[in-house]
Short mmCIF file of C-alpha atoms and ligand atoms in Angstrom, two decimals:
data_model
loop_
_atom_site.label_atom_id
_atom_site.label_comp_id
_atom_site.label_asym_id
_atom_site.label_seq_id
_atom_site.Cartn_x
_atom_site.Cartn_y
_atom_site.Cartn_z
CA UNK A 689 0.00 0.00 0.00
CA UNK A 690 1.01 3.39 -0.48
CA UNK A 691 -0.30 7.26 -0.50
CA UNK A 692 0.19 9.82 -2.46
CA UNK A 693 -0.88 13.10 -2.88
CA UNK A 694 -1.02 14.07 -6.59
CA UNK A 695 -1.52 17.58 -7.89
CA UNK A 696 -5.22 17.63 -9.90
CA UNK A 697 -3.63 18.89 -13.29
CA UNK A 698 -1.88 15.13 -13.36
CA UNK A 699 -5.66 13.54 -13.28
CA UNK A 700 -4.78 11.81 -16.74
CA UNK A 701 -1.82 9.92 -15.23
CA UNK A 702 -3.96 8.64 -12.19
CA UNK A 703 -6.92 7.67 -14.51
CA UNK A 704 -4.56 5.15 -16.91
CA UNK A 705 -2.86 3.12 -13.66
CA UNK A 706 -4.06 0.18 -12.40
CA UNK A 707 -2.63 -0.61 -9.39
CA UNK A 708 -5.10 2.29 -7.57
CA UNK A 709 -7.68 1.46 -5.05
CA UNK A 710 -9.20 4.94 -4.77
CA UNK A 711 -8.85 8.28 -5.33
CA UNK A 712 -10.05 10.64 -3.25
CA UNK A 713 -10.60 14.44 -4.55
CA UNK A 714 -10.34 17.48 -2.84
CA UNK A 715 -11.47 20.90 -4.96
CA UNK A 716 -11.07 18.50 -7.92
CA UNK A 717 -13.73 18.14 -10.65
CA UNK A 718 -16.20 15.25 -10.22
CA UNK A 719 -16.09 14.12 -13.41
CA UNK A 720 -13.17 11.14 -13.46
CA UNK A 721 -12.29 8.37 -16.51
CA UNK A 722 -10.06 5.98 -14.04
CA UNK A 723 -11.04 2.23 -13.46
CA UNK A 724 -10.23 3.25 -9.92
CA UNK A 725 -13.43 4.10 -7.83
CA UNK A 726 -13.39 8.22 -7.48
CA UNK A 727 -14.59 9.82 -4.34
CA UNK A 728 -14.87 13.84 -4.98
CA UNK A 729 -15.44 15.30 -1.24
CA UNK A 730 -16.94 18.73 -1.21
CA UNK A 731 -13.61 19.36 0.80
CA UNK A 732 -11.04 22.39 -0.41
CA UNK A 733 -7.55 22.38 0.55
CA UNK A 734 -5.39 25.60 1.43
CA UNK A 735 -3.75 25.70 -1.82
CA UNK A 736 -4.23 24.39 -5.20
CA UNK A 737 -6.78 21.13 -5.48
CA UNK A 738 -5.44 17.44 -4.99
CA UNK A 739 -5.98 14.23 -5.40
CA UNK A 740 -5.24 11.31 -2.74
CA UNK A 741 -4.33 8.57 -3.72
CA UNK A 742 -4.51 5.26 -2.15
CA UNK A 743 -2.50 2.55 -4.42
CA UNK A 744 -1.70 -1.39 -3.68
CA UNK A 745 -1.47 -4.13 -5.76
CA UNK A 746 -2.95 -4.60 -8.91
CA UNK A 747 -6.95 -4.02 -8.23
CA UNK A 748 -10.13 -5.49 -9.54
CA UNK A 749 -12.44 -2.35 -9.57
CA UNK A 750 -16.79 -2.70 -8.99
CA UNK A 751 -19.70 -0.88 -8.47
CA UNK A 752 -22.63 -2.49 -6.04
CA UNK A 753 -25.41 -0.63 -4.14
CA UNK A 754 -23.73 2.68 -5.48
CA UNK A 755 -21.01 2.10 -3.66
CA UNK A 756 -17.27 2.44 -5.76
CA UNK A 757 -14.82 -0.03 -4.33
CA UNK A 758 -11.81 -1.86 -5.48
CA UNK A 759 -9.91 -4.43 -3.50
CA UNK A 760 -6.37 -5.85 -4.33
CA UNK A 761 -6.46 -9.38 -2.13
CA UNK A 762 -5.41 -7.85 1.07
CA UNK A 763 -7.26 -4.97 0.98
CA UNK A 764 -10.48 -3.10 -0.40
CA UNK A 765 -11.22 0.50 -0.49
CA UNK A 766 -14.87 1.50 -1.12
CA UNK A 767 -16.45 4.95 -1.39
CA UNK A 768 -20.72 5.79 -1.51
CA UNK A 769 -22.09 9.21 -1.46
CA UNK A 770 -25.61 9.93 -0.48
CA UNK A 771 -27.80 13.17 -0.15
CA UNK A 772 -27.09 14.32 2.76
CA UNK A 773 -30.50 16.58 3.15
CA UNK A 774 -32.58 13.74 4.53
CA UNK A 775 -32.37 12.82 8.19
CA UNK A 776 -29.28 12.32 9.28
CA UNK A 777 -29.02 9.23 11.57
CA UNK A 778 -30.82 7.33 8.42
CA UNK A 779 -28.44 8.36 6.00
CA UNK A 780 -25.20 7.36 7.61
CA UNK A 781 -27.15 3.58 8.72
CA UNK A 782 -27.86 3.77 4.98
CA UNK A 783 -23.95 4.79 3.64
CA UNK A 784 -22.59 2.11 6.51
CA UNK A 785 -25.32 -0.51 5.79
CA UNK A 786 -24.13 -0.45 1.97
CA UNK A 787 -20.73 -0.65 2.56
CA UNK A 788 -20.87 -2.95 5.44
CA UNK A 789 -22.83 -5.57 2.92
CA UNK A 790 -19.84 -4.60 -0.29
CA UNK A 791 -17.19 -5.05 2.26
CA UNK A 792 -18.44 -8.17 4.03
CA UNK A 793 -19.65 -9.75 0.93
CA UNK A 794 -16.31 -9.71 -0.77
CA UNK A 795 -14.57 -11.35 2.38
CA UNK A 796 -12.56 -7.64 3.41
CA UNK A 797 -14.59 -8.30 7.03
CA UNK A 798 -12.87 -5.79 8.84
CA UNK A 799 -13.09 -1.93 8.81
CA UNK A 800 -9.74 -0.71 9.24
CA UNK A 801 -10.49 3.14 8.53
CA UNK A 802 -13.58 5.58 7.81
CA UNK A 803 -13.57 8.80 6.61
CA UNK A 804 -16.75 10.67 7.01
CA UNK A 805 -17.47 14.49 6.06
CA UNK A 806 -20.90 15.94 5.49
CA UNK A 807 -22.49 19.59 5.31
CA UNK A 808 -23.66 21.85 8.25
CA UNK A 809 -22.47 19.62 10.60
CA UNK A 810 -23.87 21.80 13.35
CA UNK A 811 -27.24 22.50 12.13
CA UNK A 812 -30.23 21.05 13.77
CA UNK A 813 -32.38 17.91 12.93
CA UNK A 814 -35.11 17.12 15.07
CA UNK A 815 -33.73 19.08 17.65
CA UNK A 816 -30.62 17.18 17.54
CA UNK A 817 -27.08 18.09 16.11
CA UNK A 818 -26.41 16.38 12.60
CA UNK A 819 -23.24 14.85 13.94
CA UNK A 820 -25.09 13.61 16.98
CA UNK A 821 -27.70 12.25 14.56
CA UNK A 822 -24.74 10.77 12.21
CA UNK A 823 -23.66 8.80 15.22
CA UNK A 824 -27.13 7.70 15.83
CA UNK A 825 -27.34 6.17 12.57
CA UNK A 826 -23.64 4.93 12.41
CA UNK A 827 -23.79 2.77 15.74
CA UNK A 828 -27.13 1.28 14.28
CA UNK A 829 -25.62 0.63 11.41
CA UNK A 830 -22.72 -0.73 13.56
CA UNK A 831 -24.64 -3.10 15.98
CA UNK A 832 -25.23 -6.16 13.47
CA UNK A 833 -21.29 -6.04 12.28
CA UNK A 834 -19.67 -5.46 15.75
CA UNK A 835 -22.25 -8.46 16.89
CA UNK A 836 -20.38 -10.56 14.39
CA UNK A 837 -17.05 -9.98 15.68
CA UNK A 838 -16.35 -6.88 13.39
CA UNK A 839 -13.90 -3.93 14.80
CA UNK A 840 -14.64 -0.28 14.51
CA UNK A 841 -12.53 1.62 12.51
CA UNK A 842 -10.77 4.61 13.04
CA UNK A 843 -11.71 7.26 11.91
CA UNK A 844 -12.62 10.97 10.75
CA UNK A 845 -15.57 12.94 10.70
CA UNK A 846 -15.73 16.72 9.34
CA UNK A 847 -18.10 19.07 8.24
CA UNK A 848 -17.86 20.50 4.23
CA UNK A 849 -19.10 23.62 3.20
CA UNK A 850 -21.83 21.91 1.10
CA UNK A 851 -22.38 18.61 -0.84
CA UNK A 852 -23.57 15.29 -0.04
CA UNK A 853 -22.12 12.51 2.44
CA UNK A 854 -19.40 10.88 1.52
CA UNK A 855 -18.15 8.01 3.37
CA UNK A 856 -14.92 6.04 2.27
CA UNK A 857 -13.51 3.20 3.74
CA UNK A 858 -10.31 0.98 3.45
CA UNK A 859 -11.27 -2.79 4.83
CA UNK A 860 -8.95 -5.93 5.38
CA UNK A 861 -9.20 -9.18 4.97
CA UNK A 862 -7.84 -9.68 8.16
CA UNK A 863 -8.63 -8.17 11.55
CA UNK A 864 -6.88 -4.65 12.74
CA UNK A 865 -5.00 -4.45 16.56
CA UNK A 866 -7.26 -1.18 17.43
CA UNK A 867 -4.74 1.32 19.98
CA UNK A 868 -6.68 3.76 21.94
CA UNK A 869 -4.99 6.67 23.42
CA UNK A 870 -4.09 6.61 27.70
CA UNK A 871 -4.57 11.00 27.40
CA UNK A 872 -7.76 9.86 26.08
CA UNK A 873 -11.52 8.14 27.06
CA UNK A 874 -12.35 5.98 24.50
CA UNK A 875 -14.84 7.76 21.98
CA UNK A 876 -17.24 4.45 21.51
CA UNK A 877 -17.03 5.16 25.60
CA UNK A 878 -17.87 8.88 25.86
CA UNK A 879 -20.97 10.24 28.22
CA UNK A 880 -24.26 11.56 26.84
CA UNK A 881 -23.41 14.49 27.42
CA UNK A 882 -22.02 14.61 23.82
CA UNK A 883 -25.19 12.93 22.33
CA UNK A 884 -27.58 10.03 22.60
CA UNK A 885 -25.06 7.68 21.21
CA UNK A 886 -21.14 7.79 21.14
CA UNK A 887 -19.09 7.63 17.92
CA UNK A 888 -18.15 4.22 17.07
CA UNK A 889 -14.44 4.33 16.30
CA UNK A 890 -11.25 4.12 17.53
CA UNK A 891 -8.30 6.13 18.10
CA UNK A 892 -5.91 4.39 15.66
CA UNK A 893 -5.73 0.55 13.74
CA UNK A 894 -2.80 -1.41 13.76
CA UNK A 895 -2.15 -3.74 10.86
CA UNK A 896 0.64 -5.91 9.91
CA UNK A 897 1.00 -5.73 6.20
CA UNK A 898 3.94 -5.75 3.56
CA UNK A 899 6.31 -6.99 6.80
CA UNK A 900 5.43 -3.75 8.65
CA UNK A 901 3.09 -2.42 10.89
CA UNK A 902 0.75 0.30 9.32
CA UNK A 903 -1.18 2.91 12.13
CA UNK A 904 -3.82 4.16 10.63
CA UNK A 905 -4.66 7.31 13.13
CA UNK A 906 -8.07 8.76 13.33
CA UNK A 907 -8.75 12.51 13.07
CA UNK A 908 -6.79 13.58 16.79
CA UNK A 909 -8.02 17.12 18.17
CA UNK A 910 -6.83 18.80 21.45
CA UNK A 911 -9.50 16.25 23.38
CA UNK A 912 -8.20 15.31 26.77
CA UNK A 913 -10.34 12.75 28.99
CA UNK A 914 -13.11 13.27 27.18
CA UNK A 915 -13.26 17.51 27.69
CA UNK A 916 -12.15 19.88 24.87
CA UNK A 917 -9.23 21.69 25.45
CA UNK A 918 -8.27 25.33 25.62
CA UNK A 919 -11.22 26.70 23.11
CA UNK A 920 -10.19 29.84 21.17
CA UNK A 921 -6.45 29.18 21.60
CA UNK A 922 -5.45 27.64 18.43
CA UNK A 923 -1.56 27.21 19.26
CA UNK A 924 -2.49 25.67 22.53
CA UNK A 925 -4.75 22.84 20.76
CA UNK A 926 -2.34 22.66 18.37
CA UNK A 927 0.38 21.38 21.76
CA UNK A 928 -2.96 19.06 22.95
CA UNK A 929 -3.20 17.60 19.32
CA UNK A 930 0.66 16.76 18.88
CA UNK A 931 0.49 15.41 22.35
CA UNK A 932 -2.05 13.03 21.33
CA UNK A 933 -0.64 11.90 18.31
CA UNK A 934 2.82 11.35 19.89
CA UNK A 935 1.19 9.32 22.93
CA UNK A 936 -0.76 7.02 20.20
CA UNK A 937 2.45 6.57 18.08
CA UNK A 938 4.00 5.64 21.44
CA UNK A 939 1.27 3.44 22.59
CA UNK A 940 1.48 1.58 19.12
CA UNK A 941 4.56 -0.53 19.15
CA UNK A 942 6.02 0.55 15.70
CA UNK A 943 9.54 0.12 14.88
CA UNK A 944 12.51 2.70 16.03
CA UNK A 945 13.00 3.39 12.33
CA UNK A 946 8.71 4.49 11.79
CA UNK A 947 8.35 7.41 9.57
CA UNK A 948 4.98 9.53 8.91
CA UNK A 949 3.74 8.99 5.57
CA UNK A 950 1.24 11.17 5.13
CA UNK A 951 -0.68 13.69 7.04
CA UNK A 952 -4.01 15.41 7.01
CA UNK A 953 -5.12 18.59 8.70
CA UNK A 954 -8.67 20.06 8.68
CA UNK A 955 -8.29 23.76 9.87
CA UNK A 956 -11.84 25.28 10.64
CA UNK A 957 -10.24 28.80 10.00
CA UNK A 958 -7.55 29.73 7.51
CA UNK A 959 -5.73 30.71 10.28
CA UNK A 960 -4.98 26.90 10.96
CA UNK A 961 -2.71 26.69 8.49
CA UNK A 962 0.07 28.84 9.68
CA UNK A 963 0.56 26.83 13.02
CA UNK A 964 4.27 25.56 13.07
CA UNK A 965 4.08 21.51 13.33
CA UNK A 966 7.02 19.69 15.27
CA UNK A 967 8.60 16.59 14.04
CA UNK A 968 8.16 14.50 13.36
CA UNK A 969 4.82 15.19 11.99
CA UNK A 970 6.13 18.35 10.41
CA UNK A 971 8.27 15.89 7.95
CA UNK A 972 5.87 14.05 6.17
CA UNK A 973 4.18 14.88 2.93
CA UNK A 974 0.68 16.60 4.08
CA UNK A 975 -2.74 18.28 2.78
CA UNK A 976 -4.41 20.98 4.67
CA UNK A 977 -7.95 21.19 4.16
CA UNK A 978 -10.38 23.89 5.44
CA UNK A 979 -13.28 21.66 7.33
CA UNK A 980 -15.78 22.03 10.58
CA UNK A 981 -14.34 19.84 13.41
CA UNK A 982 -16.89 17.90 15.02
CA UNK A 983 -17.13 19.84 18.01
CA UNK A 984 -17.27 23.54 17.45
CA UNK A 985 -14.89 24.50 19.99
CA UNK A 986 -12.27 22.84 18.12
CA UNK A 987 -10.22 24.07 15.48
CA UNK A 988 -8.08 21.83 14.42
CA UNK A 989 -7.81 18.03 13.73
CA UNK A 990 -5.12 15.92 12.30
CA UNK A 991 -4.85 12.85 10.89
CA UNK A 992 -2.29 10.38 9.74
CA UNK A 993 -0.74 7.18 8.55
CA UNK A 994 2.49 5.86 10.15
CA UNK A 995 4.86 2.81 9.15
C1 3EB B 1143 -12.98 13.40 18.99
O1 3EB B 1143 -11.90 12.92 19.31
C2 3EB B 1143 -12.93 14.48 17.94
O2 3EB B 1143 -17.04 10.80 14.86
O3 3EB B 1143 -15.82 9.57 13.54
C3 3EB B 1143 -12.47 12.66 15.56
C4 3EB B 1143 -12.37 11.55 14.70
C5 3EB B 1143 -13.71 13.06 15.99
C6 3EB B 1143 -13.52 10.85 14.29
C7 3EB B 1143 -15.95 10.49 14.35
C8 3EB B 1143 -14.85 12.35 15.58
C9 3EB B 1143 -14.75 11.26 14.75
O4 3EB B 1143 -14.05 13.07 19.52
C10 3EB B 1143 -13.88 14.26 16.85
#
C-alpha cells in the first residue's frame, strides 16, 4: 500500500494506472475516466486542489449498491455518497449498511479506517445536532457487524461547506490491533453528554502488512479525557493535538526506524494553516484542508498514517 498526494492537473496519469484502489478528490472536478473508484469530497484544501491517492497491488475495480470499491487481495477500499438533506441518523445507517454488505460480501470483514465528512455539521435535525444524529445512525448501522465480531474503525468525521455525504472506507481481509490513546476516554465510551449515542471508532488501527506495521490514526483534536481543550487558543490545541498523536504513536509498538507517511489537517479557520508543526509530523508529505471539526470549539484536527 502506499499514499500519495497528486496535484489535480496530473488527473490523466492517475486515470490510466491500475494498481489504484481509490482516489479521493479534494477541490477537484467530479467528473473522473479511471477504473479506480473516485470519491470527490466537497472538501477544499489551502492551496491548489489534490488528489489522494490510495495505491496497492494490482486491483479489480466494482460498483454495487452505489457504492465504488476496489480491493487488491489484502485490501479493499470502497467509497458511496448519499444526499445528505434527509435525516441524518438514516443516511449514515444507509452509507454504513451499503458498505458494510460490499465489504463483508467480498470477504474484506474488517473496517480498518472511515472517513466521514458531510455539510452543516452543526445544524439542527429534530432538535438534535447532525453529527449527533450521524452517530445515531452509524452505531445502528454498527450493531449487526460489531455483533459478528467486526472492529470499529478509526476514523474521521468533518463538516464540508456543502455537498452530499461521503463516506470512504479501506477494509482488510484480516482483523486490525485497534490502539486507543491513555490522554484519552475511548470515543465508543464517551458520556451523553455529547449525544444520545457515542461515535463508534477508535483512536488508531494497527495492521501488519507488507512486513510492517501500518497505524492508521483517526482525526486527533486537542480532546483530553473526554473535555475539549483550551477553546479559542489555536496554538495551545495545536500542543494538545501533537500530544495526542505522539502518545498514540508511542502506545502503538512501531519500529525505532517508523516514519509519517502522510498527514491530514482540517483547519476550521484559515488561520490553521500557519501553526508551526514539530517533528516529526512536520516531515511528512501533508494536505491541509479547510473543514468544521466535530465539536465547534475545536479548530483543528489531524490525521495520519504511520509505518
Ligand atoms: C474526537 O476525538 C474528535 O465521529 O468519527 C475525531 C475523529 C472526531 C472521528 C468520528 C470524531 C470522529 O471526539 C472528533
Amino acid at each position: 500500500m502506499r499514499i500519495f498526494y497528486y496535484p489535480a492537473d496530473r488527473r490523466q496519469e492517475l486515470e490510466g494506472r491500475g494498481d489504484i484502489l481509490g482516489v479521493v478528490g479534494y477541490g477537484t472536478p467530479a467528473t473522473w475516466q479511471g477504473r479506480a473508484p473516485y470519491v470527490a469530497t466537497a472538501l477544499v484544501p489551502m492551496g491548489p486542489p489534490m488528489y489522494e491517492v490510495i495505491a496497492g497491488g494490482p486491483a479489480i475495480s466494482a460498483t454495487r449498491e452505489g457504492v465504488h470499491y476496489a480491493h487488491d487481495g489484502e485490501w479493499l477500499f470502497a467509497a458511496v455518497a448519499l444526499g445528505a438533506r434527509e435525516p441524518m441518523a438514516s443516511v449514515a445507517a444507509e452509507a454504513y449498511g451499503r458498505i458494510l454488505r460490499v465489504a463483508e460480501g467480498e470477504g474484506y470483514g474488517y473496517l480498518i479506517r472511515a472517513w466521514q465528512y458531510f455539510p452543516d455539521i452543526h445544524g439542527l435535525d429534530q432538535g438534535l445536532e447532525r453529527y449527533r444524529q450521524f452517530n445515531r445512525g452509524r452505531h445502528q448501522a454498527l450493531e449487526g457487524y460489531l455483533a459478528r465480531g467486526g472492529l470499529r474503525p478509526a476514523a474521521t468525521c468533518i463538516g464540508a461547506p456543502r455537498g452530499d455525504l461521503t463516506l470512504h472506507v479501506l477494509a482488510h481481509r484480516t482483523p486490525g490491533l485497534a490502539i486507543e490513546n491513555p490522554r484519552q476516554v475511548s470515543a465508543y465510551r464517551y458520556p451523553d453528554i455529547y449525544g444520545p449515542r457515542p461515535p463508534d471508532f477508535v483512536r488508531a488501527m494497527k495492521v501488519a502488512s507488507a512486513g510492517r506495521g501500518w497505524l492508521w490514526i483517526s482525526g486527533t483534536a486537542a480532546i483530553v479525557g473526554h473535555e475539549s481543550q483550551a477553546p479559542g487558543d489555536l496554538e495551545a490545541q495545536a500542543r494538545e493535538t501533537f500530544a495526542n498523536l505522539d502518545a498514540l504513536v508511542a502506545c502503538a509498538g512501531l519500529g525505532a526506524d517508523r516514519q509519517v507517511l502522510a498527514v491530514k489537517a482540517y483547519v476550521r479557520v484559515p488561520d490553521g494553516a500557519r501553526l508551526s508543526w514539530p517533528q516529526p509530523w512536520g516531515m511528512a508529505p501533508a494536505l491541509i484542508l479547510r473543514g468544521d471539526i466535530c465539536r465547534s470549539e475545536l479548530g483543528l484536527e489531524i490525521e495520519a498514517v504511520v509505518v
